[in-house]
Amino acid sequence: MDSNRCLLTFSKSEFNPDIIIESGQVFRMNKLSIWGYSAFSGDKAIFFRKLSATSQTYTWEFQCSSQDWNQFWIHYFDFNRSYSKYNQVIMSSSDEFLKSALKSAEGMRILHQDLWETMVSFIISQQNSIPKIQKTINQLCFNYGHISHFEVGQNSEKFYTFPTAEQISRLKLEELQDGSLLGYRAKYILELAQAVQKRKFKLDKLLNLNYQDALAELQSIKGIGPKVGNCITLYGLHLLESYPIDVWMKRIIEQDYPEFTEQEYLDYINKNYSGFQGYVQQLQFFFKRKMKTP
C-alpha cells in the first residue's frame, strides 16, 4: 500500500488522539511506542504523529494513501467539522459538570467509523470492559481478516483487516465461538453477517435514514438494544443526536444531575444541546471515567 503525507495544524482543543483513544468510541486506534499513532477501520490503515508545536497549535503528519485520505479518513476524523461552536454553547451554559468535562477532554471528536465494523464492535461491547473489547476485536481480525502491509516512515508495517460480513457468514457458530473470545455474542454476529450477506439486512439502507428510523431499524436485529443501537448511529452513521445510555451515563444522571429523572435528563440534553448530543455524551463519559467515581 503506497503512503502519502498530509500535514494539518490544529489547536489542542481541535484534535487530541489521546483523549479519543480513551473515550470508548473506538477500539482500533492505538498510541505507538515509536511512531506516533495508528488507526485501522475496515481494510484501511493510517499512521499519524505530532511534528511540531507552538504555544497555540500542533502540526500533525498523517500517512495513508491519497485516495483513502480523501474518500475515508477526512470523514473518519470529522475534520470538515468545527467543534468550536459546540464548545462555545457548552461554556456559555450553567452546566458546571459539563463544562468541567469539556476542559478535561479538549480535542475530543466524534469519529465516523466503518459501519459494519462499528456494528460488530458494539455488539461485542455488551457487558464488556474496553480492554476486553479491544482484545476480542483484535483476535477476530487476526483469525478471520486479511493481512495487509503499509509503508510508514522507512518501515513496512503489517496489520489485519476487519473481517467482512461475507467472511464471517461462511463460518460455523462453534468455530466463531471457540476461536475469537466472543462467547454468546458469536451467535448475534453470525446471524447479522448472514443477514447482511443475503441482503436481508441492507447496510446501505441505514445511510439514508434519519436518527429515529435508523435506530428502529438497528433494534430489529437480535443483539442490538437501545444502548448499542445509539452507539452505532453515533459512531457508524455519525448521527450526532444519538446519546447512548450505559452504566456510566446512568451513574452520571444519578450522581451529577440528581434533580432529573432519566427521561427529564434526556429532555434537558435534547433541548439544550440539539444536534450534538453525542459529543456531549462523549465528554461526560470520558470525564466520569477519569474521575473514577465509585
Coordinates of C-alpha atoms in Angstrom, one line a residue:
M1 CA 0.0 0.0 0.0
D2 CA 1.6 3.3 -1.1
S3 CA 1.6 6.1 1.5
N4 CA 1.4 9.8 1.2
R5 CA 2.0 12.5 3.7
C6 CA -0.6 15.2 4.7
L7 CA 0.2 18.0 7.2
L8 CA -2.6 19.6 9.2
T9 CA -2.4 22.2 12.0
F10 CA -4.8 22.1 15.0
S11 CA -5.1 23.7 18.3
K12 CA -5.2 21.3 21.3
S13 CA -8.9 21.8 21.6
E14 CA -9.5 20.7 18.0
F15 CA -7.7 17.3 18.0
N16 CA -6.3 15.2 20.7
P17 CA -6.0 11.5 19.8
D18 CA -5.0 10.6 23.4
I19 CA -8.5 11.7 24.5
I20 CA -10.2 10.0 21.6
I21 CA -8.5 6.6 22.3
E22 CA -9.7 6.7 25.9
S23 CA -13.3 7.8 25.0
G24 CA -14.8 4.3 24.4
Q25 CA -15.9 5.1 20.9
V26 CA -13.1 3.3 19.0
F27 CA -11.2 0.1 19.5
R28 CA -8.6 0.0 16.8
M29 CA -6.8 3.3 17.3
N30 CA -3.5 3.0 19.2
K31 CA -0.7 5.0 20.6
L32 CA 2.6 3.6 19.3
S33 CA 5.8 3.4 21.3
I34 CA 7.9 4.8 18.4
W35 CA 5.9 6.3 15.5
G36 CA 3.0 8.3 17.0
Y37 CA -0.4 6.7 16.5
S38 CA -2.2 4.2 14.2
A39 CA -5.8 3.7 13.3
F40 CA -7.5 0.9 11.4
S41 CA -11.0 0.8 10.1
G42 CA -12.4 -1.9 7.8
D43 CA -9.5 -2.7 5.5
K44 CA -7.9 0.8 5.8
A45 CA -4.9 2.0 7.8
I46 CA -3.5 5.4 8.8
F47 CA -0.5 6.4 10.8
F48 CA -0.1 9.9 12.3
R49 CA 2.2 11.8 14.6
K50 CA 2.8 15.2 16.1
L51 CA 5.6 17.0 14.2
S52 CA 5.9 20.4 15.9
A53 CA 4.1 22.7 18.4
T54 CA 3.7 26.3 19.1
S55 CA 2.1 27.8 22.2
Q56 CA -1.3 27.6 20.5
T57 CA -1.1 24.9 17.9
Y58 CA 0.2 21.4 16.9
T59 CA 1.2 20.3 13.4
W60 CA 0.3 16.7 12.6
E61 CA 1.6 14.4 9.9
F62 CA -0.8 11.8 8.5
Q63 CA 0.3 8.9 6.3
C64 CA -2.1 6.9 4.2
S65 CA -2.9 6.5 0.5
S66 CA -4.2 9.8 -1.0
Q67 CA -7.4 8.0 -2.2
D68 CA -8.1 6.7 1.3
W69 CA -7.4 10.1 2.8
N70 CA -9.8 11.9 0.5
Q71 CA -12.5 9.3 0.5
F72 CA -12.4 8.0 4.0
W73 CA -10.0 9.4 6.7
I74 CA -11.0 13.0 6.4
H75 CA -14.6 11.9 7.2
Y76 CA -13.4 9.3 9.8
F77 CA -11.8 12.1 11.9
D78 CA -14.6 14.5 11.1
F79 CA -12.1 17.1 10.0
N80 CA -14.6 19.0 7.9
R81 CA -16.5 20.0 11.1
S82 CA -15.6 22.7 13.6
Y83 CA -16.3 21.7 17.2
S84 CA -15.7 25.2 18.5
K85 CA -19.3 26.2 18.1
Y86 CA -20.3 23.3 20.3
N87 CA -17.7 24.2 22.8
Q88 CA -19.0 27.8 22.9
V89 CA -22.5 26.6 23.7
I90 CA -21.3 24.4 26.4
M91 CA -19.0 27.0 28.0
S92 CA -21.8 29.6 28.0
S93 CA -24.2 27.2 29.8
S94 CA -24.7 26.9 33.5
D95 CA -23.9 23.2 33.5
E96 CA -20.8 23.0 35.7
F97 CA -20.3 19.3 35.3
L98 CA -20.4 19.5 31.5
K99 CA -18.0 22.5 31.4
S100 CA -15.6 20.6 33.6
A101 CA -15.9 17.6 31.3
L102 CA -15.1 19.8 28.3
K103 CA -12.0 21.2 30.0
S104 CA -10.8 17.6 30.8
A105 CA -11.4 16.3 27.2
E106 CA -10.1 19.1 25.0
G107 CA -9.6 17.7 21.5
M108 CA -12.5 15.2 21.5
R109 CA -14.0 14.4 18.2
I110 CA -16.8 12.0 17.2
L111 CA -15.2 9.6 14.7
H112 CA -17.2 8.4 11.6
Q113 CA -16.1 4.7 11.5
D114 CA -16.8 1.9 9.1
L115 CA -20.4 0.9 9.6
W116 CA -20.1 -2.9 9.5
E117 CA -17.1 -2.8 11.9
T118 CA -19.0 -0.5 14.3
M119 CA -22.0 -2.8 14.4
V120 CA -19.9 -5.8 15.2
S121 CA -17.7 -3.9 17.7
F122 CA -20.6 -2.6 19.7
I123 CA -22.4 -5.9 19.8
I124 CA -19.1 -7.2 21.3
S125 CA -19.2 -4.2 23.8
Q126 CA -22.2 -5.5 25.7
Q127 CA -21.3 -6.2 29.3
N128 CA -17.7 -6.0 28.5
S129 CA -14.7 -3.7 29.5
I130 CA -12.8 -1.7 27.0
P131 CA -9.6 -3.8 27.3
K132 CA -11.6 -7.0 26.7
I133 CA -13.5 -5.4 23.8
Q134 CA -10.1 -4.5 22.2
K135 CA -8.7 -7.9 22.8
T136 CA -11.7 -9.6 21.3
I137 CA -11.7 -7.4 18.2
N138 CA -8.0 -7.9 17.6
Q139 CA -8.4 -11.6 17.9
L140 CA -11.3 -11.5 15.4
C141 CA -9.2 -9.6 12.9
F142 CA -6.2 -11.9 13.5
N143 CA -8.4 -15.1 13.0
Y144 CA -10.5 -14.0 10.1
G145 CA -9.3 -10.8 8.5
H146 CA -6.6 -10.5 5.8
I147 CA -3.0 -9.5 6.3
S148 CA -2.2 -6.2 4.7
H149 CA 1.0 -4.1 4.7
F150 CA 1.6 -0.4 5.0
E151 CA 4.7 1.8 4.5
V152 CA 5.3 4.1 7.4
G153 CA 8.5 6.0 7.6
Q154 CA 11.2 3.7 6.4
N155 CA 9.5 0.6 7.6
S156 CA 6.8 -1.8 6.3
E157 CA 4.1 -2.4 8.9
K158 CA 1.7 -5.4 9.0
F159 CA -2.0 -5.1 10.0
Y160 CA -5.1 -7.3 9.9
T161 CA -8.2 -6.1 8.2
F162 CA -11.6 -6.3 9.9
P163 CA -13.4 -9.4 8.6
T164 CA -16.2 -8.7 6.2
A165 CA -19.8 -9.9 6.6
E166 CA -19.1 -12.4 3.8
Q167 CA -16.0 -13.8 5.6
I168 CA -17.9 -14.3 8.9
S169 CA -21.0 -15.6 7.2
R170 CA -19.1 -18.7 6.0
L171 CA -18.1 -19.7 9.5
K172 CA -19.8 -22.2 11.7
L173 CA -21.0 -21.0 15.1
E174 CA -18.8 -23.3 17.0
E175 CA -15.7 -22.0 15.2
L176 CA -16.6 -18.4 15.8
Q177 CA -17.3 -19.1 19.5
D178 CA -14.1 -21.1 20.1
G179 CA -11.6 -19.0 18.2
S180 CA -12.5 -15.4 18.9
L181 CA -13.4 -14.8 22.6
L182 CA -16.9 -13.8 21.5
G183 CA -18.9 -16.2 23.7
Y184 CA -22.7 -15.8 23.5
R185 CA -22.2 -12.7 21.2
A186 CA -20.9 -15.0 18.4
K187 CA -24.5 -16.1 17.6
Y188 CA -25.6 -12.5 17.2
I189 CA -22.7 -11.6 15.0
L190 CA -23.0 -14.7 12.8
E191 CA -26.7 -14.1 12.3
L192 CA -26.1 -10.5 11.4
A193 CA -23.3 -11.4 9.0
Q194 CA -25.6 -13.9 7.2
A195 CA -28.4 -11.4 7.0
V196 CA -26.1 -8.8 5.5
Q197 CA -24.6 -11.3 3.1
K198 CA -28.0 -12.4 1.9
R199 CA -29.2 -8.8 1.7
K200 CA -32.0 -9.5 4.2
F201 CA -30.5 -6.6 6.2
K202 CA -29.1 -3.8 4.0
L203 CA -26.4 -1.7 5.4
D204 CA -26.7 0.9 2.7
K205 CA -30.3 1.5 3.6
L206 CA -29.2 2.8 7.0
L207 CA -27.2 5.5 5.3
N208 CA -30.3 7.2 4.1
L209 CA -32.4 7.1 7.3
N210 CA -32.8 9.7 10.0
Y211 CA -31.8 9.0 13.6
Q212 CA -35.1 7.6 14.8
D213 CA -35.7 5.4 11.8
A214 CA -32.1 4.2 11.8
L215 CA -32.3 3.4 15.5
A216 CA -35.5 1.5 15.0
E217 CA -34.0 -0.5 12.1
L218 CA -31.0 -1.4 14.1
Q219 CA -33.1 -2.5 17.1
S220 CA -34.9 -5.0 14.8
I221 CA -31.6 -7.0 14.9
K222 CA -31.2 -9.6 17.6
G223 CA -28.5 -8.5 20.0
I224 CA -28.9 -4.7 19.4
G225 CA -30.8 -2.8 22.0
P226 CA -31.1 1.0 22.7
K227 CA -27.5 1.4 24.0
V228 CA -25.8 -0.5 21.3
G229 CA -28.1 1.0 18.7
N230 CA -27.3 4.5 19.8
C231 CA -23.5 3.7 19.7
I232 CA -23.9 2.5 16.1
T233 CA -25.9 5.5 15.0
L234 CA -23.4 7.8 16.6
Y235 CA -20.1 6.2 15.6
G236 CA -21.1 4.3 12.4
L237 CA -23.7 6.6 10.9
H238 CA -22.4 9.8 12.6
L239 CA -25.8 11.0 13.7
L240 CA -24.8 13.3 16.4
E241 CA -28.2 13.5 18.0
S242 CA -27.6 10.0 19.3
Y243 CA -27.0 9.7 23.1
P244 CA -26.0 6.2 24.3
I245 CA -27.0 5.4 27.9
D246 CA -24.8 2.9 29.6
V247 CA -23.9 2.2 33.2
W248 CA -21.6 5.2 33.3
M249 CA -24.2 7.5 31.9
K250 CA -26.8 6.2 34.4
R251 CA -24.3 7.0 37.1
I252 CA -23.8 10.5 35.8
I253 CA -27.6 11.1 35.8
E254 CA -27.9 9.8 39.4
Q255 CA -24.9 11.5 40.9
D256 CA -24.3 14.7 38.9
Y257 CA -27.9 15.5 37.7
P258 CA -29.9 14.2 40.7
E259 CA -32.7 16.8 40.1
F260 CA -33.7 14.9 36.9
T261 CA -35.3 11.6 36.2
E262 CA -33.6 9.8 33.3
Q263 CA -36.3 11.0 30.8
E264 CA -36.2 14.5 32.2
Y265 CA -32.4 14.5 31.8
L266 CA -32.7 13.3 28.2
D267 CA -35.2 16.1 27.5
Y268 CA -32.8 18.6 29.0
I269 CA -29.9 17.3 26.8
N270 CA -32.0 17.3 23.7
K271 CA -33.3 20.8 24.3
N272 CA -30.0 22.5 25.2
Y273 CA -27.5 20.6 23.0
S274 CA -29.6 19.8 20.0
G275 CA -27.6 18.5 17.1
F276 CA -24.5 17.5 19.1
Q277 CA -25.9 15.4 22.0
G278 CA -23.5 12.6 21.2
Y279 CA -20.5 14.9 21.5
V280 CA -21.8 16.0 24.9
Q281 CA -22.1 12.3 25.9
Q282 CA -18.6 11.6 25.0
L283 CA -17.2 14.5 27.0
Q284 CA -19.2 13.4 30.1
F285 CA -18.3 9.7 29.7
F286 CA -14.6 10.5 29.4
F287 CA -14.7 12.8 32.4
K288 CA -16.6 10.5 34.7
R289 CA -14.3 7.5 33.9
K290 CA -11.3 9.8 34.5
M291 CA -12.7 10.8 37.9
K292 CA -13.1 7.0 38.7
T293 CA -16.2 7.8 40.8
P294 CA -17.4 4.6 42.5

